[in-house]
Short mmCIF file of C-alpha atoms and ligand atoms in Angstrom, two decimals:
data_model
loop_
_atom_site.label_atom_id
_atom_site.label_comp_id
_atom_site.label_asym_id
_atom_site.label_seq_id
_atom_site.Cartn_x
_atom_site.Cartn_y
_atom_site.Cartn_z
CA UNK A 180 -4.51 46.37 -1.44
CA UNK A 181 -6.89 49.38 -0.38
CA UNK A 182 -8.91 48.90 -3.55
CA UNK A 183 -10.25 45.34 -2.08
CA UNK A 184 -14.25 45.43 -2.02
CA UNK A 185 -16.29 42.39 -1.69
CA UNK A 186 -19.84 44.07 -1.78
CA UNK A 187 -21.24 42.06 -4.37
CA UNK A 188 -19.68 38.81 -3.24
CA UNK A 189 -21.28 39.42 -0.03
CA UNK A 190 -24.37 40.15 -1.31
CA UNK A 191 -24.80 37.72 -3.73
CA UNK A 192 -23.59 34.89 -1.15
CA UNK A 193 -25.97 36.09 1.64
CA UNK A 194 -28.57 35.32 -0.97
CA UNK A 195 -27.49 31.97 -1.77
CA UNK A 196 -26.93 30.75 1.70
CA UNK A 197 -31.28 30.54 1.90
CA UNK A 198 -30.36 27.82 -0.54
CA UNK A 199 -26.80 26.60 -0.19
CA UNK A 200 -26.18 25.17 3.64
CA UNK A 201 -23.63 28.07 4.49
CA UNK A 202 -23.36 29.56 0.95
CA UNK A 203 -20.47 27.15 0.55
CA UNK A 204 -20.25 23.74 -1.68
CA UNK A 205 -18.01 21.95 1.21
CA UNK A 206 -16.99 22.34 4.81
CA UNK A 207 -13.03 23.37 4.02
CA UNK A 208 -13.69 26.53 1.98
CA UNK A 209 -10.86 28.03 1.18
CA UNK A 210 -11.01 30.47 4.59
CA UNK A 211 -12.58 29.99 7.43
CA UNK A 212 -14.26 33.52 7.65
CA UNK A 213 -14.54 36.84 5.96
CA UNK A 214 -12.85 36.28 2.82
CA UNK A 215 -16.07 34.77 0.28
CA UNK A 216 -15.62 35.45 -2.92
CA UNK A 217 -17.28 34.48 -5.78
CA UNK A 218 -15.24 34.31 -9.07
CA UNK A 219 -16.58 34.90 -12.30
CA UNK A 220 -13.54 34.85 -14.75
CA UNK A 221 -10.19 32.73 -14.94
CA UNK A 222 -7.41 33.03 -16.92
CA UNK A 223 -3.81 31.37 -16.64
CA UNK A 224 -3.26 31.60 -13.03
CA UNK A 225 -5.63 34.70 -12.19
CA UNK A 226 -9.19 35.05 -11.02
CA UNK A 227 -11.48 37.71 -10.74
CA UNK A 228 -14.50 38.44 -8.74
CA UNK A 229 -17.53 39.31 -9.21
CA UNK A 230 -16.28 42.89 -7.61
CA UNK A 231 -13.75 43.27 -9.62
CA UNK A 232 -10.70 41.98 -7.28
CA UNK A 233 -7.98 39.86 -9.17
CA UNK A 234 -6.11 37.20 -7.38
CA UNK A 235 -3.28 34.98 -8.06
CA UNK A 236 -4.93 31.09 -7.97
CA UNK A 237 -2.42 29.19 -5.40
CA UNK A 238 -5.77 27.59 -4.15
CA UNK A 239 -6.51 26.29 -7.93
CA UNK A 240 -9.35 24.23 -6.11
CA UNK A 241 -8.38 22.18 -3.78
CA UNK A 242 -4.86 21.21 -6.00
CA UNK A 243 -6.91 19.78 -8.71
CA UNK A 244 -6.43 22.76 -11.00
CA UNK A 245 -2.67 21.93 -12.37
CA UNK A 246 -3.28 23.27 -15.98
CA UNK A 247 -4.26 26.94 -15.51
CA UNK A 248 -7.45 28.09 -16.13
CA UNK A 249 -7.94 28.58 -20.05
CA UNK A 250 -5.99 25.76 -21.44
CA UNK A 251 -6.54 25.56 -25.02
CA UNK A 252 -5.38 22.12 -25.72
CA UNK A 253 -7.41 20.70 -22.53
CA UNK A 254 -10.86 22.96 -23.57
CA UNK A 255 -10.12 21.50 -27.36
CA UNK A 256 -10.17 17.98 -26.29
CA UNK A 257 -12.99 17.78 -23.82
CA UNK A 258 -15.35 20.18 -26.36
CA UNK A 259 -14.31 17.35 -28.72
CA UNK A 260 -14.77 14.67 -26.33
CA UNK A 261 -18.62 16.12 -26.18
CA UNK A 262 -19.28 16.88 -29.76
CA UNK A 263 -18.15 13.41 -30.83
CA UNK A 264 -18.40 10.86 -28.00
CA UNK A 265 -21.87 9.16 -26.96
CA UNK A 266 -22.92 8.98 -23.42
CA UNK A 267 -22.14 4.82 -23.12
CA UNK A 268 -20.52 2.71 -20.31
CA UNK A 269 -17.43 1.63 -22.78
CA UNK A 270 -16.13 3.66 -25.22
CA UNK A 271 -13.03 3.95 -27.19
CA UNK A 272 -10.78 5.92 -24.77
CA UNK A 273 -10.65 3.44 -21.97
CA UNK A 274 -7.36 1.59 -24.02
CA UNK A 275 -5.41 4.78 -24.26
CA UNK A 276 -5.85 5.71 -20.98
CA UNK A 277 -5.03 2.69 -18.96
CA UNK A 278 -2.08 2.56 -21.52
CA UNK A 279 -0.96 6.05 -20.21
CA UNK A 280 -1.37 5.79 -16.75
CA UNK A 281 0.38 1.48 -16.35
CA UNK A 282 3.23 3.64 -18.44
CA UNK A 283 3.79 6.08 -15.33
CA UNK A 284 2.68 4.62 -12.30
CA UNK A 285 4.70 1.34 -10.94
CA UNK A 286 1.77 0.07 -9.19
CA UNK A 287 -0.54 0.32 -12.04
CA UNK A 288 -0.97 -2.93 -13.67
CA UNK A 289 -4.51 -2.76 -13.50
CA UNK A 290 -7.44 -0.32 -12.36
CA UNK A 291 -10.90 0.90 -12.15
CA UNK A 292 -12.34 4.65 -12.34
CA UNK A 293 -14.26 6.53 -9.81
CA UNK A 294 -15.61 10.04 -9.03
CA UNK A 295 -14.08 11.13 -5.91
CA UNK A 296 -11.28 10.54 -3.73
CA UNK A 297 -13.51 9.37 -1.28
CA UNK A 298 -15.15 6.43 -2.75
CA UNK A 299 -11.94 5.33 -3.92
CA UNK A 300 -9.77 5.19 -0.81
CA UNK A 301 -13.45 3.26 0.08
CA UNK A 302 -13.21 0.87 -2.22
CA UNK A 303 -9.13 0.43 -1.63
CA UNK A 304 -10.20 -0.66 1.56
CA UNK A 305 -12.37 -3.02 0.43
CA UNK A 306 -10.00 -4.76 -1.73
CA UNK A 307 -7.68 -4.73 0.75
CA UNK A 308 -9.48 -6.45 3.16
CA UNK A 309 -10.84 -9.04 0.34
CA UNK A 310 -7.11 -9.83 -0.40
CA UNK A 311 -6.09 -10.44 3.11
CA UNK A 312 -8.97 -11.51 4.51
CA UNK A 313 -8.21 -9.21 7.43
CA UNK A 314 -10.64 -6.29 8.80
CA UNK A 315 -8.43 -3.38 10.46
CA UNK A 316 -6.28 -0.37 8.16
CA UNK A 317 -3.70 1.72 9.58
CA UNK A 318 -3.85 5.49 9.19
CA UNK A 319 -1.45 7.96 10.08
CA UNK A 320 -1.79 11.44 12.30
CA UNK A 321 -2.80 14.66 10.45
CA UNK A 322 -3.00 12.55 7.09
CA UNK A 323 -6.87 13.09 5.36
CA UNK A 324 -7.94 10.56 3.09
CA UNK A 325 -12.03 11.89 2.22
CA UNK A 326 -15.12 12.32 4.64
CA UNK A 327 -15.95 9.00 4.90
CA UNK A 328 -17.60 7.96 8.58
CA UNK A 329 -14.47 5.68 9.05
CA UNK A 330 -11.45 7.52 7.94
CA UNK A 331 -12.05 11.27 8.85
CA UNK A 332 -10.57 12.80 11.90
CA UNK A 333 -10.47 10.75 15.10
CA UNK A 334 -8.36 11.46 18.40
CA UNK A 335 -6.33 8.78 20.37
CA UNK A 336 -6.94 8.78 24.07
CA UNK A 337 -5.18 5.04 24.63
CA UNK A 338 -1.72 5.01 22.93
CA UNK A 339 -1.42 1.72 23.93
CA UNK A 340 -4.40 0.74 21.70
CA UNK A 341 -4.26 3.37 19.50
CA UNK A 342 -8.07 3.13 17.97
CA UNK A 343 -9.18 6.47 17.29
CA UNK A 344 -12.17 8.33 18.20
CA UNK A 345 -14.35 11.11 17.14
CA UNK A 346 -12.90 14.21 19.81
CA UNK A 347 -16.37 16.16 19.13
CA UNK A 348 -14.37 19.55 17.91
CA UNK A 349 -12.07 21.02 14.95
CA UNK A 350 -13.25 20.89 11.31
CA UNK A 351 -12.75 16.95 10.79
CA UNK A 352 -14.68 15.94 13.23
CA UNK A 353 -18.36 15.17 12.91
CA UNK A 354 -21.61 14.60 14.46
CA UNK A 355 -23.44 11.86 12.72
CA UNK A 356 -20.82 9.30 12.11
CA UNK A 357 -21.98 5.51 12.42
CA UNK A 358 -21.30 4.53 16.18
CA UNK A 359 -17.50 3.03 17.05
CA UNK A 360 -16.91 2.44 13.18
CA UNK A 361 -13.65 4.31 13.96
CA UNK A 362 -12.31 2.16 16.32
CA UNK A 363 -13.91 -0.67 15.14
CA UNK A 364 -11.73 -0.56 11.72
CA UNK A 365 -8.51 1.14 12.02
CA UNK A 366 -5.55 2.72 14.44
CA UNK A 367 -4.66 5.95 14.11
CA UNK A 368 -0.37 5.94 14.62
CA UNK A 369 2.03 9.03 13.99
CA UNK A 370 3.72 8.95 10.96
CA UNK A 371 7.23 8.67 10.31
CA UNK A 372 7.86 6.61 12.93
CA UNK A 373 8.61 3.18 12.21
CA UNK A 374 9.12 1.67 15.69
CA UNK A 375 5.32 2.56 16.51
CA UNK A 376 4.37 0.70 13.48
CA UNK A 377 6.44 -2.27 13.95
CA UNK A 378 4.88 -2.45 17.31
CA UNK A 379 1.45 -2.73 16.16
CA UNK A 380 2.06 -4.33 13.47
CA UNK A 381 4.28 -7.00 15.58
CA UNK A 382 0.56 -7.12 18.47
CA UNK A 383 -2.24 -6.93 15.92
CA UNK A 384 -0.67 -7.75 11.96
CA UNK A 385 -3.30 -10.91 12.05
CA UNK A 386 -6.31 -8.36 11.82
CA UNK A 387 -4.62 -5.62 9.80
CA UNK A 388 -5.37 -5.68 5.97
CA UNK A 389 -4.21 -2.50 5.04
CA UNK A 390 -1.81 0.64 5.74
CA UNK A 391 -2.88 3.77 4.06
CA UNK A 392 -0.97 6.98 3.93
CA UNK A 393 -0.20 10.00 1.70
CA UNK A 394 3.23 8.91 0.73
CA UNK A 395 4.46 12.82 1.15
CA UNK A 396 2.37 14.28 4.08
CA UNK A 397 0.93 17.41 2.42
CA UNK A 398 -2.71 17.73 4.26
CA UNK A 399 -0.51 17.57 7.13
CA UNK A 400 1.71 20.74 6.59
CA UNK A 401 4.38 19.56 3.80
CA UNK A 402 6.37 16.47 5.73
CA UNK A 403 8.33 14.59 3.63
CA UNK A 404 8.73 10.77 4.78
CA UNK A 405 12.25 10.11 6.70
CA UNK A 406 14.29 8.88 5.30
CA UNK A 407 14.48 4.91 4.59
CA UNK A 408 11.16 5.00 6.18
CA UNK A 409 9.39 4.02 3.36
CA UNK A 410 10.70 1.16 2.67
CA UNK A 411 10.61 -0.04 6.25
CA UNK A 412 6.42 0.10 5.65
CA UNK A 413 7.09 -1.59 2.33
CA UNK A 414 8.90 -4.51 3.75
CA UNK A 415 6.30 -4.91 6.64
CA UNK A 416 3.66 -5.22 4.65
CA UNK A 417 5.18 -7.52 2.69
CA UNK A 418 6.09 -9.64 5.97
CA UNK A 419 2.66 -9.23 7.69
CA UNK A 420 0.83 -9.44 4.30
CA UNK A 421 -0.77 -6.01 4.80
CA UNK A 422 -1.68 -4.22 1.91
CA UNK A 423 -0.02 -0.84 1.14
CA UNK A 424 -2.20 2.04 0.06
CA UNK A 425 -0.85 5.18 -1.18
CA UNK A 426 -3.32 8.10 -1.34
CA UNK A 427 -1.84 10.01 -4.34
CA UNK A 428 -4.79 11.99 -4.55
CA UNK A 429 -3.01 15.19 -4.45
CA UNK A 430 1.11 14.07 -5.47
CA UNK A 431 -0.85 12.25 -8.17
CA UNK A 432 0.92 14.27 -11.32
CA UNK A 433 1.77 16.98 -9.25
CA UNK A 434 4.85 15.70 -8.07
CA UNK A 435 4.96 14.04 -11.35
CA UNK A 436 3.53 12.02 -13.85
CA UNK A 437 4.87 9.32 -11.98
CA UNK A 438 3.46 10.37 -8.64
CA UNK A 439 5.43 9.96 -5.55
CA UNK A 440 6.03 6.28 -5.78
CA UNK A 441 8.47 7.02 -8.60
CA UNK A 442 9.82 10.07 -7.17
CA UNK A 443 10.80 8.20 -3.84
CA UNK A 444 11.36 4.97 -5.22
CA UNK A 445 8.45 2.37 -3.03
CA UNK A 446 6.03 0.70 -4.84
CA UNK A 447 2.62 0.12 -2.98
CA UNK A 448 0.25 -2.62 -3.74
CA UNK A 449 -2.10 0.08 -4.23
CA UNK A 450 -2.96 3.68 -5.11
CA UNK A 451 -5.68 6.01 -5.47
CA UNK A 452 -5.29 9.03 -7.70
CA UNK A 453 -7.80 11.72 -7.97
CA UNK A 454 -7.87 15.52 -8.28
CA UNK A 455 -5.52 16.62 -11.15
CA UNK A 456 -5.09 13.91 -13.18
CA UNK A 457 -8.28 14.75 -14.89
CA UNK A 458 -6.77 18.50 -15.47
CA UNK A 459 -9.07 19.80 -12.80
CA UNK A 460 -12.39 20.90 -14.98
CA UNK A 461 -14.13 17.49 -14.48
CA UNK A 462 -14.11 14.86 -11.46
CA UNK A 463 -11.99 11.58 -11.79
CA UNK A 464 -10.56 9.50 -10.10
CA UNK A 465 -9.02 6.13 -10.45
CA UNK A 466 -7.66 2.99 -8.24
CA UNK A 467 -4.59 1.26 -9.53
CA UNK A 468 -2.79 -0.93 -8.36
CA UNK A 469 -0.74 -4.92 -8.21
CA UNK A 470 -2.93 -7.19 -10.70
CA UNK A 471 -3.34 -9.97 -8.05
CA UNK A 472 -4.85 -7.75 -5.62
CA UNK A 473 -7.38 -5.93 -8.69
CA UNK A 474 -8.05 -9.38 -10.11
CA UNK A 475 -10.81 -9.58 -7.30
CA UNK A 476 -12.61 -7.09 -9.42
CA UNK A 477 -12.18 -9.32 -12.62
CA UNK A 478 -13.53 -12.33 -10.58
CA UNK A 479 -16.10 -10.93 -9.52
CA UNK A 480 -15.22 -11.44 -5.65
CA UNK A 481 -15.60 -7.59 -4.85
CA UNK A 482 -17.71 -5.10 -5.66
CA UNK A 483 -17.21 -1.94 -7.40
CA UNK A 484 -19.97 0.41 -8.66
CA UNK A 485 -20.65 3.60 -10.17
CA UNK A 486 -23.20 4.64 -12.49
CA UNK A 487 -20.43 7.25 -13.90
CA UNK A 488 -17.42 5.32 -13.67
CA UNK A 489 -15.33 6.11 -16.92
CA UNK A 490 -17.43 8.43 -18.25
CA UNK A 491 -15.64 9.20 -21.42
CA UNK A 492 -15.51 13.09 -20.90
CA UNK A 493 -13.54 12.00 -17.69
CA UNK A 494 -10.78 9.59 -19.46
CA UNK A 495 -10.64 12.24 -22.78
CA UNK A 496 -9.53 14.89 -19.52
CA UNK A 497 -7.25 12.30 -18.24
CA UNK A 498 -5.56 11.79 -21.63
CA UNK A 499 -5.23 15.12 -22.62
CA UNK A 500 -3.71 16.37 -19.07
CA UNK A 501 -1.07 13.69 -19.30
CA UNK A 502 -0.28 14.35 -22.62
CA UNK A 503 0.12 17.93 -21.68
CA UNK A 504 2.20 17.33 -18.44
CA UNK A 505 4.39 14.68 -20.42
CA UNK A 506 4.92 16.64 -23.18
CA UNK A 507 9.06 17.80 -23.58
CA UNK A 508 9.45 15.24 -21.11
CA UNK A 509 7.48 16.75 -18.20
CA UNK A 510 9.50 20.03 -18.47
CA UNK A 511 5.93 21.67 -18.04
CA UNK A 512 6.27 19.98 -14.05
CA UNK A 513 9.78 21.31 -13.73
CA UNK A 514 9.18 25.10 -14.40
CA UNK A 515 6.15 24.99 -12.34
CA UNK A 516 8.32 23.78 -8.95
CA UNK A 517 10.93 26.12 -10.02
CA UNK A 518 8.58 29.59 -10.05
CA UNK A 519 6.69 27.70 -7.03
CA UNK A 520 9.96 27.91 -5.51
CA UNK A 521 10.47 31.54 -6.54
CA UNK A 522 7.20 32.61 -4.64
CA UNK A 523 8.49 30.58 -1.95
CA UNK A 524 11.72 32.47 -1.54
CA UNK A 525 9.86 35.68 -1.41
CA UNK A 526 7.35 34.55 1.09
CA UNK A 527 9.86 33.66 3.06
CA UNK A 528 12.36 37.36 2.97
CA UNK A 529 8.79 39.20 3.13
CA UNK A 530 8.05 37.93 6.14
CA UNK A 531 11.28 38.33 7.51
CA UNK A 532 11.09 42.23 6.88
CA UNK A 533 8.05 42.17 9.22
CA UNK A 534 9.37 40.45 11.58
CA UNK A 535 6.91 37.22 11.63
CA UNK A 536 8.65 33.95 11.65
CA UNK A 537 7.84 31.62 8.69
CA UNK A 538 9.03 28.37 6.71
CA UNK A 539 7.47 27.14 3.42
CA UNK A 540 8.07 22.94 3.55
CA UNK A 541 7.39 20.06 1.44
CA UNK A 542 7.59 19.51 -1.96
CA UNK A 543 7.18 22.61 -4.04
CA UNK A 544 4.55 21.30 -6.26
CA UNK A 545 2.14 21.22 -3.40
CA UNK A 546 4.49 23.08 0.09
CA UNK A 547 3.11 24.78 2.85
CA UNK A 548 4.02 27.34 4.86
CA UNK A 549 3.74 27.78 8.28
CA UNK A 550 4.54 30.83 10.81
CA UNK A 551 6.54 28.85 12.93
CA UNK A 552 10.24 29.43 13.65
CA UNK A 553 11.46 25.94 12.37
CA UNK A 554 9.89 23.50 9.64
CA UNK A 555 7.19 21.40 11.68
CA UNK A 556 7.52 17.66 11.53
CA UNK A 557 3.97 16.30 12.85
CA UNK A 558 0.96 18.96 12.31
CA UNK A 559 0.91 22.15 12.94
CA UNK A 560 -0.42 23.36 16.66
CA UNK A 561 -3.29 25.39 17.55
CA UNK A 562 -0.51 28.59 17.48
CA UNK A 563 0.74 27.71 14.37
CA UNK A 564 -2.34 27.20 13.20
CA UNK A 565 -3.76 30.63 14.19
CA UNK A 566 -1.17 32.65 12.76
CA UNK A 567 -1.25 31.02 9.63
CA UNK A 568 -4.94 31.02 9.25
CA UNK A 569 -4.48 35.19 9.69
CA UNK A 570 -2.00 35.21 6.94
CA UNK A 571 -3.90 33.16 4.52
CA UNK A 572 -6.77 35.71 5.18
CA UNK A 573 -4.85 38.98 4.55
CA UNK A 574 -3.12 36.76 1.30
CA UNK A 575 -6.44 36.68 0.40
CA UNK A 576 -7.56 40.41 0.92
CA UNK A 577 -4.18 41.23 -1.19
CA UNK A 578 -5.49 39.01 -4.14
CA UNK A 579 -3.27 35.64 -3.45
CA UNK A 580 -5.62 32.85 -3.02
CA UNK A 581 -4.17 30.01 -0.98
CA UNK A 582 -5.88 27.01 0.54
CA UNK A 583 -7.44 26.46 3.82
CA UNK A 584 -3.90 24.29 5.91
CA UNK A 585 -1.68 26.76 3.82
CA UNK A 586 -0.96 24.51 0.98
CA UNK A 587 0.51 26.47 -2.04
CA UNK A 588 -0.53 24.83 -5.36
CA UNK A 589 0.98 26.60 -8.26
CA UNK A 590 -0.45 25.51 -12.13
CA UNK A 591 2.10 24.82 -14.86
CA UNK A 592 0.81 28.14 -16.56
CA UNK A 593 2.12 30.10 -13.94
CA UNK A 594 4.43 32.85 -15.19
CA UNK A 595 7.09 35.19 -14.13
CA UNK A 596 4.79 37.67 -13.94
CA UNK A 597 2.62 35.76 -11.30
CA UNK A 598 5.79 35.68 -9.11
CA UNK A 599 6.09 39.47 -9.59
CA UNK A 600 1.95 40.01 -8.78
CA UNK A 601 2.73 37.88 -6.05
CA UNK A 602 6.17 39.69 -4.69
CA UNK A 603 4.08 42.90 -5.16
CA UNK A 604 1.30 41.96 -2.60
CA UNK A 605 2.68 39.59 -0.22
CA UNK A 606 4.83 42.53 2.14
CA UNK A 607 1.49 44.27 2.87
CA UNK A 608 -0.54 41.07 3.42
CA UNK A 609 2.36 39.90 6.25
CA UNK A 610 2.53 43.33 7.85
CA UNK A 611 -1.34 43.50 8.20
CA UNK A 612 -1.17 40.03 9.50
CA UNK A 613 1.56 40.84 12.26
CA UNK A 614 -0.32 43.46 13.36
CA UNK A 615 -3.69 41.02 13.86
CA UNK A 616 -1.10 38.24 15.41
CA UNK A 617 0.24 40.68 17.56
CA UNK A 618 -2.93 41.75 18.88
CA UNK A 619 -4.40 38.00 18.82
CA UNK A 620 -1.23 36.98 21.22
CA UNK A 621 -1.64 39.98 23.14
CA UNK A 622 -5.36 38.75 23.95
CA UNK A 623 -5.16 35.71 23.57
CA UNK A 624 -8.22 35.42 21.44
CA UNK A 625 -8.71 33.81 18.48
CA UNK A 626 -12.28 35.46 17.70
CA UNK A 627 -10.63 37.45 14.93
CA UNK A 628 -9.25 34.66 12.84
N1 PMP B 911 -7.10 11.98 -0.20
C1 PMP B 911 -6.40 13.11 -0.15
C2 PMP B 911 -4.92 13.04 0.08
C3 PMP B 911 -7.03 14.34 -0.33
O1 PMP B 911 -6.32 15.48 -0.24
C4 PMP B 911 -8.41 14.37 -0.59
C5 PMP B 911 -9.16 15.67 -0.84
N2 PMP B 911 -8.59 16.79 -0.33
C6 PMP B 911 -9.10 13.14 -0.62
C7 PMP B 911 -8.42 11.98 -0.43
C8 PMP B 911 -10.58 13.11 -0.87
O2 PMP B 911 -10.86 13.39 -2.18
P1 PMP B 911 -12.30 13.96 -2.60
O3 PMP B 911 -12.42 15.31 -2.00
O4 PMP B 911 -12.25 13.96 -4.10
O5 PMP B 911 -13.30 13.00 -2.09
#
């Protein structure tokens, strides 16, 4: 696209970042260099800048976005919610909402409402351990479950006591964090393999209270879980009393309005949903899970706080996106993965005309692709990684907007016609990135990425 300019992005961003700690709201912006833009105007699935440039929203911020970006119905309700609705702790929403969200998720016989992903896989935790009486969790490789101190990042040096520990580089790891409270809490295991698990499980089940994972690996490049394996990790937390945590945050009604414990059939004792089950425009996010384990709330025996917990703006977003996405029986969902998959298709025969090797994996709600000959089954490596952080930069100079770990997340407004914007940019944004991948491998330096 030779018509790309980003003057006034760039100037307007070098004059917020005297204010803004690196012009940015969070350290994952959606590139890692070059590509700021600051966007002014939203409609359906497009964007545009403040210079101009329209772009196709596969980023739709951070996943959250899964209505499009002018949704009548959802801007109806939440004007409504803020015409009509006082500013109280209980209101009259709470009843409909819990209704709506024990009717599609398994695990939701009971649950409390948070903010952020964060604080809730936090307070999961905490209930978890409150249940069991236990202190450690088990996380998985290249899984990302908020920037909490004791769940971000980490490196394993000691397989053999597989605590993990803060490596000092790559963007999840972080100066600051409390001292040991890594190791001290959790082991770090690869996922998808159960005989790891069972071994750990098998030395140290007495002091683990909790397994958490995403239940379809998406921060980790689009893995789906193996199968069977599942319901291996279901059954030994049942045996070893662990509790099981799924981190829905992003399947959470992308998948489907039942998340991905209905689509794969495994019931944890616990999940946290965040992101787009509030529609995107305003922050939720909500802990449900087995009522014996969220009675501890009801007793009193754990704490949960929040000065904004079910703010009724929040739960009128929640009800209104699941009565959008269930509407016609969630056919909304279905067209969504089936134009996702179109874009897929013609990722995939673009970048076979140039010659760069690529596979989109996962489910199509919320795939990744990766320049890699086959579909990777742990993370990606630094290679990988490289090549597809220079694609997702020329995506973004040819108007397609993708995340940072080359998650696609299409919207249900998405249209034929976004396929066809798409189709019509993505052949010059994969030669221009061969040519920078070529030259990258030639040198062997990564300064331009
Ligand atoms: N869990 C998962 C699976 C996520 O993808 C994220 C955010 N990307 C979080 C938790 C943290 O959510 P938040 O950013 O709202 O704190």
């Amino acid at each position: 696209m030779d018509t790309y300019k980003q003057d006034k992005s760039t100037q307007y961003n070098d004059m917020l970042k005297g204010f803004l700690a690196g012009g940015v709201h969070h350290n994952f912006y959606r590139t890692e260099k070059d590509f700021i833009s600051h966007i002014v105007r939203g409609k359906g699935s497009r964007l545009w800048d403040m210079d101009g440039n329209e772009y196709l929203d596969l980023y739709a911020r951070a996943g959250a976005m899964i209505l499009g970006h002018d949704n009548q119905e959802y801007i109806d309700a939440l004007k409504n919610c803020l015409d009509c609705t006082p500013i109280v702790d209980l209101g009259d929403l709470e009843y409909d909402v819990c209704r709506l969200i024990n009717k599609y998720i398994p695990c939701a016989d009971m649950m409390r409402f948070g903010l952020s992903g964060t604080e809730m896989v936090q307070n999961a935790l905490r209930v978890a351990r409150a249940y069991t009486g236990k202190n450690r969790f088990v996380r998985f490789e290249g899984h990302y479950h908020g920037h909490a101190d004791n769940i971000l990042g980490g490196w394993v040096y000691n397989r053999d006591y597989p605590v993990p520990e803060d490596r000092g580089d790559g963007v999840v790891n972080t100066k600051g964090r409390a001292r040991n409270i890594m190791a001290e809490q959790s082991f770090l295991l690869p996922w998808n393999d159960m005989e790891t698990l069972e071994n750990i499980a098998r030395r140290y089940g007495d002091d683990i209270a909790a397994i958490i994972m995403e239940p379809i690996l998406v921060n980790g490049g689009g893995i789906l879980p193996v199968p069977g394996y599942l319901e291996q990790v279901r059954d030994l937390c049942t045996g070893y009393n662990i509790v099981l945590i799924f981190d829905e945050v992003i399947t959470g009604f992308r998948v489907g309005l039942g998340g991905a414990q209905t689509l794969l059939g495994v019931t944890p004792d616990l999940a946290v949903f965040s992101k787009c089950i509030a529609g995107g425009g305003v922050p939720v996010s909500v802990l449900t899970g087995k009522r014996e384990v969220m009675q501890l709330y009801e007793k009193k025996e754990v704490v949960h706080a929040g000065t904004f917990n079910g703010y009724q703006l929040g739960l009128a977003a929640i009800k209104t996106t699941i009565e959008i996405l269930g509407a016609d029986e969630g056919k909304c969902l279905e067209v969504m993965c089936s134009r996702a998959a179109g874009i897929h298709q013609t990722m995939i025969e673009a970048a076979r005309a140039v010659g760069l090797p690529l596979v989109v994996q996962g489910h199509p709600s919320c795939a990744s692709f990766h320049c890699s000959e086959r579909p990777i089954t742990d993370h990606p490596d630094d290679d990988v990684y490289m090549r597809n952080t220079v694609i997702r930069n020329r995506l973004a100079s040819n108007g397609i907007f993708t995340t940072s770990l080359s998650k696609i997340y299409p919207n249900i407004s998405i249209t034929d016609d976004d396929v066809a914007f798409f189709k019509a940019r993505v052949g010059s944004a994969l030669e221009e990135a061969k040519m920078i991948i070529t030259r990258l491998s030639r040198k062997s330096v990564k300064s331009e990425v």
